[in-house]
């Protein structure tokens, strides 16, 4: 299991940081700040769903009962929605004002559009914490590693294409698309873990 965790620990930071690295090299330093500011805000907000994911992991690890596990997962999804949906809606609606107050009016244009795009991805990323926690609790860290390996090469290729063709807004759309795909794959793998638990009853 430790080997698979290591694989994820290597690939995951690359998936998170390569967009900024490629942008800075292709689009130039003059444009990168318009992307990194909303990106950094989204990263800071990630502590909220991340904390909930860490909180549910020990509970799921202790459960060997299928019905109880499903019950706690459903509760976690409801709680995540209750906390994160109002937050994401607020950021989406007031993206321009938030960036103007935080960084100044020069970031109120393109950066607010990028923030609106990325907050949609962030919403899905919030929910990713729950299947991720369930997969780890079930001892199937290799599933997460498989997902990261599957995503890595296509994402790197698309980053180059989207950066050259669509600039920073295109990269924001690509980032959001990746985290949505990430959630779908994690949810599927988590569902497989649930099925395995049900069969073990």
XYZ file of C-alpha atoms in Angstrom:
201
model
C 0.000 0.000 0.000
C 2.861 2.379 0.853
C 4.187 2.112 -2.694
C 0.890 3.235 -4.189
C 0.672 6.104 -1.719
C 4.147 7.177 -2.841
C 3.043 7.146 -6.485
C 0.088 9.408 -5.661
C 2.279 11.668 -3.537
C 4.610 12.166 -6.509
C 2.018 12.651 -9.261
C -0.600 14.654 -7.344
C 1.627 17.722 -6.695
C 2.616 17.704 -10.377
C -1.035 17.713 -11.433
C -1.628 20.649 -9.107
C 1.389 22.771 -10.092
C 2.081 22.032 -13.761
C -0.591 24.432 -15.021
C 1.252 27.406 -13.523
C 4.647 26.123 -14.669
C 3.535 25.651 -18.277
C 1.644 28.950 -18.300
C 4.688 30.876 -17.116
C 6.835 29.323 -19.846
C 4.370 29.666 -22.728
C 2.114 32.616 -21.889
C 4.807 34.618 -20.104
C 5.279 36.097 -16.655
C 3.130 39.136 -17.463
C -0.031 36.999 -17.667
C 0.663 34.337 -15.075
C -0.373 36.525 -12.124
C -3.901 36.855 -13.549
C -4.145 33.069 -13.243
C -2.207 32.435 -10.047
C -4.236 34.868 -7.915
C -7.611 33.101 -8.372
C -5.805 29.757 -8.343
C -4.234 30.598 -4.990
C -7.605 31.664 -3.585
C -9.141 28.340 -4.607
C -6.187 26.488 -3.066
C -6.695 28.333 0.218
C -10.376 27.458 0.248
C -9.439 23.789 -0.172
C -8.628 23.577 3.527
C -12.387 23.468 4.227
C -13.327 20.308 2.279
C -9.911 18.837 3.069
C -10.638 19.085 6.780
C -13.961 17.310 6.362
C -12.294 14.577 4.316
C -9.714 14.039 7.052
C -12.465 13.989 9.667
C -14.488 11.280 7.936
C -11.500 9.033 7.142
C -11.010 7.604 10.684
C -14.727 6.836 10.958
C -14.847 5.041 7.616
C -11.692 3.117 8.537
C -13.416 1.694 11.614
C -16.533 0.540 9.785
C -16.869 -3.007 8.494
C -20.615 -2.761 7.990
C -21.804 -1.863 4.489
C -24.997 -0.116 5.573
C -23.215 1.994 8.187
C -20.496 2.961 5.711
C -23.053 4.075 3.109
C -24.949 5.982 5.790
C -21.840 7.927 6.827
C -20.847 8.616 3.220
C -24.303 10.016 2.427
C -24.134 12.170 5.534
C -20.708 13.456 4.458
C -22.044 14.383 1.000
C -24.951 16.267 2.568
C -22.655 18.082 4.985
C -20.220 18.950 2.197
C -23.083 20.365 0.128
C -24.394 22.372 3.062
C -20.974 23.929 3.693
C -19.496 24.278 0.214
C -22.437 25.146 -2.033
C -23.176 28.516 -0.353
C -19.449 29.280 -0.306
C -18.997 28.472 -3.998
C -22.135 30.371 -4.971
C -20.947 33.431 -3.045
C -17.510 33.349 -4.690
C -19.036 32.826 -8.145
C -21.462 35.733 -7.807
C -19.012 38.159 -6.214
C -15.748 37.062 -7.866
C -15.024 40.517 -9.264
C -15.641 42.293 -5.961
C -13.588 39.732 -4.009
C -10.561 40.124 -6.278
C -10.899 43.914 -6.355
C -10.866 44.084 -2.553
C -8.102 41.500 -2.209
C -5.736 42.447 -5.039
C -6.972 45.678 -6.636
C -9.015 46.654 -9.674
C -6.391 45.381 -12.146
C -7.492 41.834 -11.288
C -11.218 42.504 -11.655
C -11.448 41.528 -15.332
C -9.842 38.355 -16.617
C -8.997 37.057 -13.142
C -12.619 37.218 -12.008
C -13.631 35.116 -15.023
C -10.942 32.583 -14.159
C -12.086 32.508 -10.534
C -15.672 31.832 -11.634
C -14.496 28.964 -13.830
C -12.273 27.466 -11.149
C -14.821 27.737 -8.340
C -17.045 25.382 -10.348
C -14.184 22.885 -10.411
C -13.547 23.515 -6.728
C -17.160 22.555 -5.961
C -16.622 19.130 -7.533
C -13.224 18.860 -5.871
C -14.957 19.310 -2.509
C -16.968 16.158 -3.138
C -13.842 14.288 -4.260
C -12.669 14.285 -0.646
C -15.382 11.781 0.317
C -14.715 8.983 -2.202
C -10.990 9.596 -1.718
C -11.365 9.050 2.038
C -13.481 5.945 1.458
C -10.937 4.442 -0.937
C -8.089 5.023 1.524
C -10.176 3.680 4.411
C -10.851 0.504 2.441
C -7.112 0.033 1.908
C -7.221 0.512 -1.864
C -4.666 3.295 -2.274
C -3.736 1.736 -5.617
C -7.089 2.912 -7.016
C -6.126 6.528 -6.375
C -2.692 5.934 -7.890
C -4.298 4.405 -10.994
C -6.450 7.510 -11.411
C -3.485 9.864 -11.073
C -1.423 7.852 -13.565
C -4.347 7.736 -15.992
C -4.811 11.508 -15.824
C -1.195 12.625 -15.908
C -0.071 12.250 -19.544
C -3.339 13.416 -21.201
C -3.497 16.393 -18.844
C 0.094 17.429 -19.604
C -0.532 17.239 -23.356
C -3.785 19.176 -23.108
C -2.117 21.814 -20.933
C 0.317 22.638 -23.733
C -2.479 22.703 -26.322
C -4.899 24.792 -24.257
C -2.206 27.244 -23.160
C -1.143 27.912 -26.743
C -4.640 27.961 -28.230
C -6.786 29.537 -25.509
C -4.427 31.170 -23.011
C -5.093 31.448 -19.290
C -8.889 31.185 -19.599
C -8.501 27.932 -21.533
C -6.198 26.541 -18.853
C -8.781 27.431 -16.195
C -11.433 25.496 -18.134
C -9.043 22.556 -18.486
C -8.258 22.566 -14.749
C -11.974 22.528 -13.959
C -12.574 19.709 -16.441
C -9.759 17.670 -14.866
C -11.070 17.966 -11.311
C -14.575 17.026 -12.491
C -13.164 13.932 -14.209
C -11.141 13.254 -11.064
C -14.322 13.279 -8.967
C -16.144 10.959 -11.391
C -13.285 8.442 -11.357
C -12.891 8.598 -7.573
C -16.630 8.144 -7.115
C -16.576 5.106 -9.409
C -13.647 3.543 -7.543
C -15.278 4.311 -4.207
C -18.428 2.591 -5.465
C -16.334 -0.469 -6.283
C -15.018 -0.453 -2.717
C -18.589 -0.297 -1.432
C -19.553 -3.284 -3.582
C -16.572 -5.256 -2.253
C -17.601 -4.436 1.308
C -21.159 -5.563 0.593
C -19.904 -8.892 -0.778
C -17.824 -9.440 2.355
C -20.863 -9.279 4.637
